[in-house]
Amino acid sequence: MNPLLSHLQPYPFERLRKLFAGVTPPAQYSPISLGMGEPRHPTPQFIKDALSNNLNGLASYPATAGEPRLREAFTAWLHKRYALKLDAASQVLPINGSREALFAFAQTIVDPTKPDPVVVCPNPFYQIYEGAALLSGATPYYAPSDPARNFAVDWDSVPAEVWKRTQLLFVCSPGNPTGAVMPLNEWQKLFALSDRHGFVIASDECYSEIYFRDEPPLSGLQAAIQAGRKDFENLISFTSLSKRSNVPGLRSGFVAGNADLIKAFLLYRTYHGSAMSPIVQAASIAAWGDEQHVTENRALYRKKFAQVTPLLAGVMDVALPDAGFYLWAKVPDALQMTDAEFARELLAQYNVTVLPGSYLARESGGANPGAQRVRMALVAEAEECAEAAMRIVQFIQSRTV
C-alpha cells in the first residue's frame, strides 16, 4: 500500500457527517443545505440535447487530447472572455472536471527526488490541493488569508526558504471559500517569485463566471499578458463547466497555458487514461459556445446574494464576496461557540446545514484561519436560501437576546 495515503486527512464532508452523528433535526423545519458547493440550478436544455443527440460517439475510443473542434471551442471562449489568443493544438487540453486535473497536475509537476519539495496553497483551501501535494511526495505549505483585505491570501507571509523549495503553487481566484479575487499586482508578485525560484503556478478558476462586480474576475493567463509575459511561462489555468453551466455531473473542463507544461500533462494523462467521452465533448462544445445561459445563471446568484447577505449581516460579520457562490460568515462572539458547535446546533434546532470553516483550513502559525467562520453555499433556489437565512437569524437572536 502506498504509505503516502496515510497522510491524507478526512474530507470535510466526512468530518461533517461525524459532527452531525446523533442529531435529529426538528421535523417542523424542512431540511435546507448550504453545506456542499454543488450547483443546483437546472442544467440548460440545449446541453442535455447535445448529450442525447451524440450517442453515436460511444462506438469509438476518444483521444486524450480531445477533438480539434473541442480545443477550438476552448480557445474561442478564452478569446471572447479574456481577449486571449492561444493555440488550440498546443496550449489547451480537455479535463474531466477541475478536481481530477488539479490532482493529476501535481503528480506531473512535482519532482520528489529533489530535497524537501514544497507545494504552496491558500489557507483555507480546496482540499484537493493538499491531497495532491501529499501524494506527489511534497509537503504542503499553507499561506493564510487576510480578513483585513477581504480574505486575500497573504503571500508575503511565506518565508523565503519555503519559496526556494516550492515546486508548485496552487492559486484559487475567485477563492473557495472566501470569494476573494486576485488583482494584477498580486499576480505580478507571484510571477516574480516564480521567475526567481522556478516553481509552476496552477490557477484554479472554476468560479470565474459567478461574480457580483461590474468587472469580471481576472484570469491568471490574462494577468500574464497584462504583465508582458507572452508564453505563459510556468503557468497553467484550470476552468470547468460545473459552476458556469450547472453541469457538475458532466465532469468537463479544460486547462490552458504554457505549451511545454501542456505537453507534459498530456503525456501523463495519456498513461493515466483521462480521455473525455465523445458525448461529453459534444455537450462541452455546445456549452462553451453559449453565453446567454451563463448570464442568466449569474443573475440568479446575484439575486440570491442581494437578498440573503443583508439579512445575515444584521447578526453576523459577513459581506458580499468578490465572486463565487459562498458566504464566509463569522460566528458571533456573543454565542461563545466554535464554528463546529454553531453548525451542529443550527442543524439540531433549525435543520439548516452549513460547513465549519475550520474544516476547510489547517492550523498554521499557531492558528486556524478558518476557525470561527462558516461557509454557506447559496446554491439552492432563492426562496430556500432566504428561508435558511431567516432561520439562521432566528437561531442567533434566540441565543443573544
Tab-separated table of C-alpha atoms in Angstrom:
chain	number	residue	atom	x	y	z
A	1	MET	CA	0.000	0.000	0.000
A	2	ASN	CA	1.251	3.472	-0.837
A	3	PRO	CA	2.418	4.852	2.558
A	4	LEU	CA	1.597	8.406	1.467
A	5	LEU	CA	-2.123	7.550	1.672
A	6	SER	CA	-1.818	7.595	5.450
A	7	HIS	CA	-1.061	11.330	5.321
A	8	LEU	CA	-4.457	12.206	3.817
A	9	GLN	CA	-6.866	13.891	6.197
A	10	PRO	CA	-10.610	13.154	6.280
A	11	TYR	CA	-12.551	15.092	3.671
A	12	PRO	CA	-14.598	17.996	5.151
A	13	PHE	CA	-17.920	16.300	4.456
A	14	GLU	CA	-16.777	13.124	6.177
A	15	ARG	CA	-15.972	15.242	9.224
A	16	LEU	CA	-19.370	16.916	8.895
A	17	ARG	CA	-21.144	13.547	8.969
A	18	LYS	CA	-19.339	12.667	12.185
A	19	LEU	CA	-20.165	16.069	13.666
A	20	PHE	CA	-23.859	15.548	12.933
A	21	ALA	CA	-23.984	11.965	14.224
A	22	GLY	CA	-26.810	11.610	16.720
A	23	VAL	CA	-28.505	14.878	15.708
A	24	THR	CA	-32.226	14.640	14.921
A	25	PRO	CA	-33.336	17.882	13.250
A	26	PRO	CA	-36.810	19.168	14.125
A	27	ALA	CA	-39.451	17.774	11.793
A	28	GLN	CA	-41.336	21.070	11.569
A	29	TYR	CA	-38.492	22.542	9.523
A	30	SER	CA	-37.768	21.241	6.045
A	31	PRO	CA	-34.062	20.459	5.547
A	32	ILE	CA	-32.004	23.165	3.828
A	33	SER	CA	-28.368	22.513	2.980
A	34	LEU	CA	-25.903	25.342	2.475
A	35	GLY	CA	-23.056	22.947	3.133
A	36	MET	CA	-21.959	21.469	-0.173
A	37	GLY	CA	-20.784	23.651	-3.058
A	38	GLU	CA	-22.755	21.735	-5.651
A	39	PRO	CA	-24.645	23.802	-8.257
A	40	ARG	CA	-28.367	23.125	-8.103
A	41	HIS	CA	-29.753	25.398	-10.792
A	42	PRO	CA	-31.273	23.455	-13.708
A	43	THR	CA	-28.942	22.230	-16.432
A	44	PRO	CA	-29.755	24.112	-19.676
A	45	GLN	CA	-31.851	22.051	-22.072
A	46	PHE	CA	-29.548	22.638	-25.044
A	47	ILE	CA	-26.711	20.900	-23.159
A	48	LYS	CA	-28.952	17.909	-22.435
A	49	ASP	CA	-29.918	17.829	-26.105
A	50	ALA	CA	-26.269	17.865	-27.153
A	51	LEU	CA	-25.707	14.812	-24.964
A	52	SER	CA	-28.674	12.816	-26.241
A	53	ASN	CA	-28.047	13.739	-29.879
A	54	ASN	CA	-24.472	12.460	-29.943
A	55	LEU	CA	-24.735	8.920	-28.619
A	56	ASN	CA	-23.040	7.560	-31.731
A	57	GLY	CA	-19.779	8.682	-30.157
A	58	LEU	CA	-19.864	5.649	-27.858
A	59	ALA	CA	-18.511	3.415	-30.612
A	60	SER	CA	-15.024	4.999	-30.595
A	61	TYR	CA	-12.173	5.415	-28.153
A	62	PRO	CA	-11.673	9.143	-27.509
A	63	ALA	CA	-8.298	10.825	-27.886
A	64	THR	CA	-6.776	12.150	-24.658
A	65	ALA	CA	-6.088	15.467	-26.374
A	66	GLY	CA	-9.753	15.769	-27.383
A	67	GLU	CA	-11.209	16.505	-30.780
A	68	PRO	CA	-9.879	19.584	-32.625
A	69	ARG	CA	-13.379	21.130	-32.517
A	70	LEU	CA	-13.375	20.874	-28.727
A	71	ARG	CA	-9.982	22.510	-28.339
A	72	GLU	CA	-11.091	25.239	-30.740
A	73	ALA	CA	-14.158	25.795	-28.546
A	74	PHE	CA	-11.790	26.342	-25.606
A	75	THR	CA	-9.641	28.885	-27.432
A	76	ALA	CA	-12.696	30.669	-28.832
A	77	TRP	CA	-14.075	31.079	-25.320
A	78	LEU	CA	-10.720	32.299	-23.973
A	79	HIS	CA	-10.603	34.889	-26.746
A	80	LYS	CA	-14.159	36.055	-26.107
A	81	ARG	CA	-13.856	36.112	-22.306
A	82	TYR	CA	-10.273	37.349	-21.842
A	83	ALA	CA	-9.152	38.566	-25.307
A	84	LEU	CA	-6.503	35.811	-25.267
A	85	LYS	CA	-5.104	34.146	-28.371
A	86	LEU	CA	-3.981	30.598	-27.646
A	87	ASP	CA	-3.012	27.796	-29.995
A	88	ALA	CA	-5.711	25.112	-29.967
A	89	ALA	CA	-3.207	22.383	-30.832
A	90	SER	CA	-0.626	23.040	-28.115
A	91	GLN	CA	-1.931	25.343	-25.368
A	92	VAL	CA	-5.231	23.785	-24.244
A	93	LEU	CA	-6.304	20.328	-23.107
A	94	PRO	CA	-9.652	18.844	-22.006
A	95	ILE	CA	-10.031	17.603	-18.432
A	96	ASN	CA	-12.691	15.574	-16.648
A	97	GLY	CA	-13.566	18.346	-14.225
A	98	SER	CA	-11.075	20.507	-12.359
A	99	ARG	CA	-10.784	18.179	-9.336
A	100	GLU	CA	-9.122	15.283	-11.142
A	101	ALA	CA	-6.942	17.614	-13.185
A	102	LEU	CA	-5.674	19.608	-10.203
A	103	PHE	CA	-4.718	16.360	-8.512
A	104	ALA	CA	-3.097	14.871	-11.613
A	105	PHE	CA	-1.195	18.048	-12.412
A	106	ALA	CA	0.696	17.873	-9.123
A	107	GLN	CA	1.763	14.325	-9.987
A	108	THR	CA	3.061	15.646	-13.304
A	109	ILE	CA	4.974	18.621	-11.892
A	110	VAL	CA	6.429	17.632	-8.524
A	111	ASP	CA	9.883	16.004	-8.556
A	112	PRO	CA	10.071	14.063	-5.257
A	113	THR	CA	13.746	13.219	-5.828
A	114	LYS	CA	14.713	16.822	-5.051
A	115	PRO	CA	15.278	17.710	-1.370
A	116	ASP	CA	12.154	18.634	0.594
A	117	PRO	CA	9.773	19.612	-2.249
A	118	VAL	CA	7.006	22.020	-1.253
A	119	VAL	CA	3.579	22.803	-2.692
A	120	VAL	CA	2.147	26.141	-1.524
A	121	CYS	CA	-1.613	26.628	-1.331
A	122	PRO	CA	-4.044	29.138	0.199
A	123	ASN	CA	-5.403	28.578	3.683
A	124	PRO	CA	-8.381	27.967	3.878
A	125	PHE	CA	-8.357	25.943	0.683
A	126	TYR	CA	-9.930	23.328	-1.574
A	127	GLN	CA	-8.792	20.054	-0.032
A	128	ILE	CA	-7.631	18.548	-3.336
A	129	TYR	CA	-4.584	20.862	-3.221
A	130	GLU	CA	-3.395	19.246	-0.012
A	131	GLY	CA	-4.056	15.683	-1.151
A	132	ALA	CA	-2.360	16.297	-4.494
A	133	ALA	CA	0.710	17.667	-2.717
A	134	LEU	CA	0.950	14.809	-0.239
A	135	LEU	CA	0.547	12.025	-2.808
A	136	SER	CA	3.108	13.641	-5.089
A	137	GLY	CA	5.665	13.346	-2.305
A	138	ALA	CA	5.716	17.050	-1.425
A	139	THR	CA	4.952	18.914	1.783
A	140	PRO	CA	2.048	21.383	1.693
A	141	TYR	CA	2.664	24.903	2.955
A	142	TYR	CA	-0.431	26.903	3.895
A	143	ALA	CA	-0.471	30.630	3.106
A	144	PRO	CA	-3.166	32.273	5.271
A	145	SER	CA	-5.888	34.593	4.030
A	146	ASP	CA	-6.100	38.091	5.485
A	147	PRO	CA	-9.536	39.153	6.839
A	148	ALA	CA	-8.419	42.795	6.720
A	149	ARG	CA	-8.115	42.549	2.900
A	150	ASN	CA	-11.397	40.731	2.226
A	151	PHE	CA	-9.569	37.425	2.769
A	152	ALA	CA	-6.937	37.925	0.092
A	153	VAL	CA	-4.065	35.465	0.566
A	154	ASP	CA	-1.056	36.861	2.435
A	155	TRP	CA	1.681	35.660	0.071
A	156	ASP	CA	4.205	37.875	1.897
A	157	SER	CA	3.853	35.640	4.949
A	158	VAL	CA	5.513	32.720	3.122
A	159	PRO	CA	9.180	32.575	4.219
A	160	ALA	CA	11.918	32.890	1.586
A	161	GLU	CA	13.276	29.436	2.468
A	162	VAL	CA	9.857	27.934	1.653
A	163	TRP	CA	9.701	29.658	-1.739
A	164	LYS	CA	13.175	28.262	-2.522
A	165	ARG	CA	11.867	24.690	-2.146
A	166	THR	CA	8.494	25.331	-3.788
A	167	GLN	CA	7.818	23.383	-6.978
A	168	LEU	CA	4.113	24.110	-7.376
A	169	LEU	CA	1.800	26.900	-6.222
A	170	PHE	CA	-1.967	26.484	-6.182
A	171	VAL	CA	-3.862	29.741	-6.657
A	172	CYS	CA	-7.660	29.862	-6.375
A	173	SER	CA	-9.214	33.045	-7.745
A	174	PRO	CA	-12.100	33.549	-7.187
A	175	GLY	CA	-11.323	31.794	-3.946
A	176	ASN	CA	-13.050	28.878	-2.283
A	177	PRO	CA	-14.357	29.511	0.379
A	178	THR	CA	-13.653	33.237	0.695
A	179	GLY	CA	-14.615	34.500	-2.782
A	180	ALA	CA	-11.557	36.775	-2.981
A	181	VAL	CA	-10.299	37.704	-6.473
A	182	MET	CA	-6.611	38.363	-7.074
A	183	PRO	CA	-5.770	41.732	-8.689
A	184	LEU	CA	-2.971	42.250	-11.190
A	185	ASN	CA	-0.408	43.479	-8.649
A	186	GLU	CA	-0.695	40.217	-6.687
A	187	TRP	CA	-0.274	38.201	-9.862
A	188	GLN	CA	2.830	40.209	-10.677
A	189	LYS	CA	4.209	39.377	-7.245
A	190	LEU	CA	3.676	35.658	-7.869
A	191	PHE	CA	5.140	35.833	-11.366
A	192	ALA	CA	8.285	37.436	-9.935
A	193	LEU	CA	8.559	34.725	-7.284
A	194	SER	CA	8.045	32.028	-9.929
A	195	ASP	CA	10.789	33.539	-12.095
A	196	ARG	CA	13.140	33.682	-9.119
A	197	HIS	CA	12.531	30.179	-7.806
A	198	GLY	CA	11.283	28.266	-10.856
A	199	PHE	CA	8.009	26.929	-9.477
A	200	VAL	CA	4.870	26.328	-11.553
A	201	ILE	CA	1.629	28.212	-10.865
A	202	ALA	CA	-1.646	26.260	-11.140
A	203	SER	CA	-4.505	28.767	-11.279
A	204	ASP	CA	-7.863	27.283	-10.261
A	205	GLU	CA	-10.541	29.486	-11.868
A	206	CYS	CA	-13.659	27.318	-11.704
A	207	TYR	CA	-15.733	30.126	-10.080
A	208	SER	CA	-14.727	32.769	-12.637
A	209	GLU	CA	-18.207	33.218	-14.158
A	210	ILE	CA	-20.125	33.880	-10.928
A	211	TYR	CA	-19.326	37.422	-9.856
A	212	PHE	CA	-21.038	40.482	-8.400
A	213	ARG	CA	-18.961	43.453	-9.548
A	214	ASP	CA	-19.179	45.142	-12.933
A	215	GLU	CA	-15.680	43.945	-13.829
A	216	PRO	CA	-15.336	40.160	-14.205
A	217	PRO	CA	-12.541	38.343	-12.340
A	218	LEU	CA	-9.047	38.448	-13.804
A	219	SER	CA	-7.631	35.175	-15.135
A	220	GLY	CA	-4.052	34.180	-14.407
A	221	LEU	CA	-3.445	33.952	-18.163
A	222	GLN	CA	-4.962	37.393	-18.675
A	223	ALA	CA	-2.781	38.771	-15.881
A	224	ALA	CA	0.296	37.262	-17.533
A	225	ILE	CA	-0.436	39.073	-20.796
A	226	GLN	CA	-1.086	42.341	-18.973
A	227	ALA	CA	2.233	41.880	-17.180
A	228	GLY	CA	4.024	41.449	-20.509
A	229	ARG	CA	4.535	37.675	-20.287
A	230	LYS	CA	3.962	36.257	-23.764
A	231	ASP	CA	4.452	32.498	-23.409
A	232	PHE	CA	2.705	31.829	-20.057
A	233	GLU	CA	5.967	30.532	-18.596
A	234	ASN	CA	5.350	28.198	-15.635
A	235	LEU	CA	1.608	28.988	-15.717
A	236	ILE	CA	-1.461	26.811	-16.263
A	237	SER	CA	-5.103	27.759	-15.627
A	238	PHE	CA	-7.919	25.343	-14.816
A	239	THR	CA	-11.542	26.039	-15.598
A	240	SER	CA	-14.724	23.999	-15.588
A	241	LEU	CA	-18.300	23.895	-16.816
A	242	SER	CA	-19.636	22.680	-13.456
A	243	LYS	CA	-20.418	26.058	-11.889
A	244	ARG	CA	-20.595	28.084	-15.107
A	245	SER	CA	-23.195	25.867	-16.780
A	246	ASN	CA	-24.712	23.896	-13.861
A	247	VAL	CA	-23.353	20.544	-15.032
A	248	PRO	CA	-21.222	19.149	-12.182
A	249	GLY	CA	-22.167	15.637	-13.279
A	250	LEU	CA	-20.785	16.206	-16.769
A	251	ARG	CA	-17.199	16.331	-15.427
A	252	SER	CA	-15.887	18.677	-18.067
A	253	GLY	CA	-13.384	21.491	-18.179
A	254	PHE	CA	-10.028	22.401	-19.662
A	255	VAL	CA	-6.525	23.543	-18.828
A	256	ALA	CA	-4.724	26.264	-20.757
A	257	GLY	CA	-1.336	27.902	-20.712
A	258	ASN	CA	2.313	27.121	-21.345
A	259	ALA	CA	2.766	24.685	-24.231
A	260	ASP	CA	5.623	22.759	-22.570
A	261	LEU	CA	3.538	22.159	-19.459
A	262	ILE	CA	0.558	21.126	-21.576
A	263	LYS	CA	2.763	18.647	-23.452
A	264	ALA	CA	3.992	17.059	-20.218
A	265	PHE	CA	0.466	16.955	-18.796
A	266	LEU	CA	-0.830	15.307	-21.957
A	267	LEU	CA	1.825	12.598	-21.614
A	268	TYR	CA	0.777	11.946	-18.014
A	269	ARG	CA	-2.900	11.882	-18.911
A	270	THR	CA	-2.348	9.519	-21.829
A	271	TYR	CA	-0.989	6.909	-19.437
A	272	HIS	CA	-3.458	7.795	-16.713
A	273	GLY	CA	-6.422	7.121	-19.003
A	274	SER	CA	-8.025	10.538	-18.697
A	275	ALA	CA	-9.707	10.876	-22.096
A	276	MET	CA	-13.036	12.717	-22.229
A	277	SER	CA	-16.033	10.815	-23.598
A	278	PRO	CA	-17.062	11.873	-27.132
A	279	ILE	CA	-20.573	12.500	-25.816
A	280	VAL	CA	-19.260	14.832	-23.140
A	281	GLN	CA	-17.068	16.534	-25.738
A	282	ALA	CA	-20.120	17.276	-27.887
A	283	ALA	CA	-22.051	18.728	-24.942
A	284	SER	CA	-18.995	20.736	-23.883
A	285	ILE	CA	-18.630	22.305	-27.323
A	286	ALA	CA	-22.239	23.441	-27.097
A	287	ALA	CA	-21.821	24.799	-23.556
A	288	TRP	CA	-18.622	26.763	-24.212
A	289	GLY	CA	-20.210	28.315	-27.285
A	290	ASP	CA	-23.168	29.861	-25.454
A	291	GLU	CA	-23.060	32.820	-23.032
A	292	GLN	CA	-26.772	33.536	-22.587
A	293	HIS	CA	-27.255	30.719	-20.088
A	294	VAL	CA	-24.172	31.904	-18.176
A	295	THR	CA	-25.559	35.443	-17.902
A	296	GLU	CA	-28.902	34.086	-16.699
A	297	ASN	CA	-27.175	31.827	-14.173
A	298	ARG	CA	-25.111	34.714	-12.815
A	299	ALA	CA	-28.273	36.818	-12.450
A	300	LEU	CA	-29.842	34.100	-10.271
A	301	TYR	CA	-26.857	34.150	-7.923
A	302	ARG	CA	-26.808	37.937	-7.792
A	303	LYS	CA	-30.470	37.959	-6.798
A	304	LYS	CA	-29.889	35.433	-4.009
A	305	PHE	CA	-26.849	37.210	-2.605
A	306	ALA	CA	-28.623	40.577	-2.715
A	307	GLN	CA	-31.461	39.080	-0.710
A	308	VAL	CA	-29.539	36.916	1.760
A	309	THR	CA	-26.415	38.957	2.558
A	310	PRO	CA	-28.229	41.922	4.226
A	311	LEU	CA	-30.311	39.540	6.325
A	312	LEU	CA	-27.267	37.772	7.715
A	313	ALA	CA	-25.220	40.954	8.016
A	314	GLY	CA	-27.647	42.134	10.686
A	315	VAL	CA	-26.451	39.384	13.058
A	316	MET	CA	-23.084	38.200	11.675
A	317	ASP	CA	-19.846	39.596	10.320
A	318	VAL	CA	-20.414	38.771	6.646
A	319	ALA	CA	-20.068	40.683	3.384
A	320	LEU	CA	-20.698	40.207	-0.300
A	321	PRO	CA	-17.707	38.312	-1.755
A	322	ASP	CA	-15.859	39.382	-4.870
A	323	ALA	CA	-17.142	36.288	-6.684
A	324	GLY	CA	-18.192	32.655	-6.254
A	325	PHE	CA	-21.320	31.332	-4.583
A	326	TYR	CA	-20.203	31.213	-0.938
A	327	LEU	CA	-20.738	33.473	2.042
A	328	TRP	CA	-17.838	33.322	4.517
A	329	ALA	CA	-19.503	34.350	7.764
A	330	LYS	CA	-18.107	34.793	11.257
A	331	VAL	CA	-19.751	33.091	14.218
A	332	PRO	CA	-20.801	35.900	16.606
A	333	ASP	CA	-18.532	36.138	19.644
A	334	ALA	CA	-21.587	36.559	21.857
A	335	LEU	CA	-22.621	32.963	21.140
A	336	GLN	CA	-19.426	31.631	22.756
A	337	MET	CA	-19.472	28.714	20.322
A	338	THR	CA	-16.901	27.219	17.997
A	339	ASP	CA	-17.718	27.068	14.296
A	340	ALA	CA	-18.338	23.318	14.612
A	341	GLU	CA	-20.674	23.819	17.586
A	342	PHE	CA	-22.521	26.513	15.635
A	343	ALA	CA	-23.041	24.140	12.685
A	344	ARG	CA	-24.236	21.275	14.896
A	345	GLU	CA	-26.657	23.378	16.932
A	346	LEU	CA	-28.038	25.129	13.849
A	347	LEU	CA	-28.880	21.743	12.336
A	348	ALA	CA	-30.315	20.455	15.611
A	349	GLN	CA	-32.610	23.457	16.111
A	350	TYR	CA	-33.431	24.723	12.604
A	351	ASN	CA	-32.492	21.923	10.148
A	352	VAL	CA	-30.028	24.116	8.232
A	353	THR	CA	-26.613	22.740	7.222
A	354	VAL	CA	-23.508	24.934	6.987
A	355	LEU	CA	-19.856	23.904	6.813
A	356	PRO	CA	-17.477	24.820	9.665
A	357	GLY	CA	-14.676	26.997	8.355
A	358	SER	CA	-12.046	25.199	10.396
A	359	TYR	CA	-12.745	22.067	8.319
A	360	LEU	CA	-11.516	23.937	5.232
A	361	ALA	CA	-8.216	25.092	6.715
A	362	ARG	CA	-5.182	23.841	8.613
A	363	GLU	CA	-3.521	25.246	11.685
A	364	SER	CA	-0.541	27.323	10.656
A	365	GLY	CA	1.492	29.716	12.757
A	366	GLY	CA	-0.491	28.654	15.805
A	367	ALA	CA	-3.902	29.499	14.331
A	368	ASN	CA	-6.524	28.025	12.027
A	369	PRO	CA	-7.627	30.850	9.651
A	370	GLY	CA	-10.970	29.143	9.087
A	371	ALA	CA	-11.834	28.938	12.773
A	372	GLN	CA	-14.962	30.776	13.888
A	373	ARG	CA	-16.158	31.071	10.282
A	374	VAL	CA	-18.780	29.051	8.442
A	375	ARG	CA	-19.139	28.583	4.705
A	376	MET	CA	-22.632	28.933	3.264
A	377	ALA	CA	-23.167	27.803	-0.315
A	378	LEU	CA	-26.104	29.706	-1.816
A	379	VAL	CA	-26.780	27.026	-4.409
A	380	ALA	CA	-30.450	26.291	-3.712
A	381	GLU	CA	-33.379	28.267	-5.101
A	382	ALA	CA	-33.734	31.871	-3.915
A	383	GLU	CA	-36.723	31.174	-1.666
A	384	GLU	CA	-34.922	28.314	0.063
A	385	CYS	CA	-31.760	30.380	0.605
A	386	ALA	CA	-33.811	33.245	2.054
A	387	GLU	CA	-35.630	30.832	4.355
A	388	ALA	CA	-32.297	29.427	5.545
A	389	ALA	CA	-31.026	32.944	6.234
A	390	MET	CA	-34.091	33.797	8.295
A	391	ARG	CA	-33.666	30.623	10.346
A	392	ILE	CA	-30.008	31.493	10.986
A	393	VAL	CA	-31.057	34.967	12.125
A	394	GLN	CA	-33.623	33.430	14.491
A	395	PHE	CA	-31.042	30.963	15.784
A	396	ILE	CA	-28.534	33.714	16.616
A	397	GLN	CA	-31.116	36.097	18.055
A	398	SER	CA	-32.567	33.398	20.287
A	399	ARG	CA	-29.153	32.971	21.899
A	400	THR	CA	-28.076	36.582	22.152
A	401	VAL	CA	-31.207	38.458	23.249
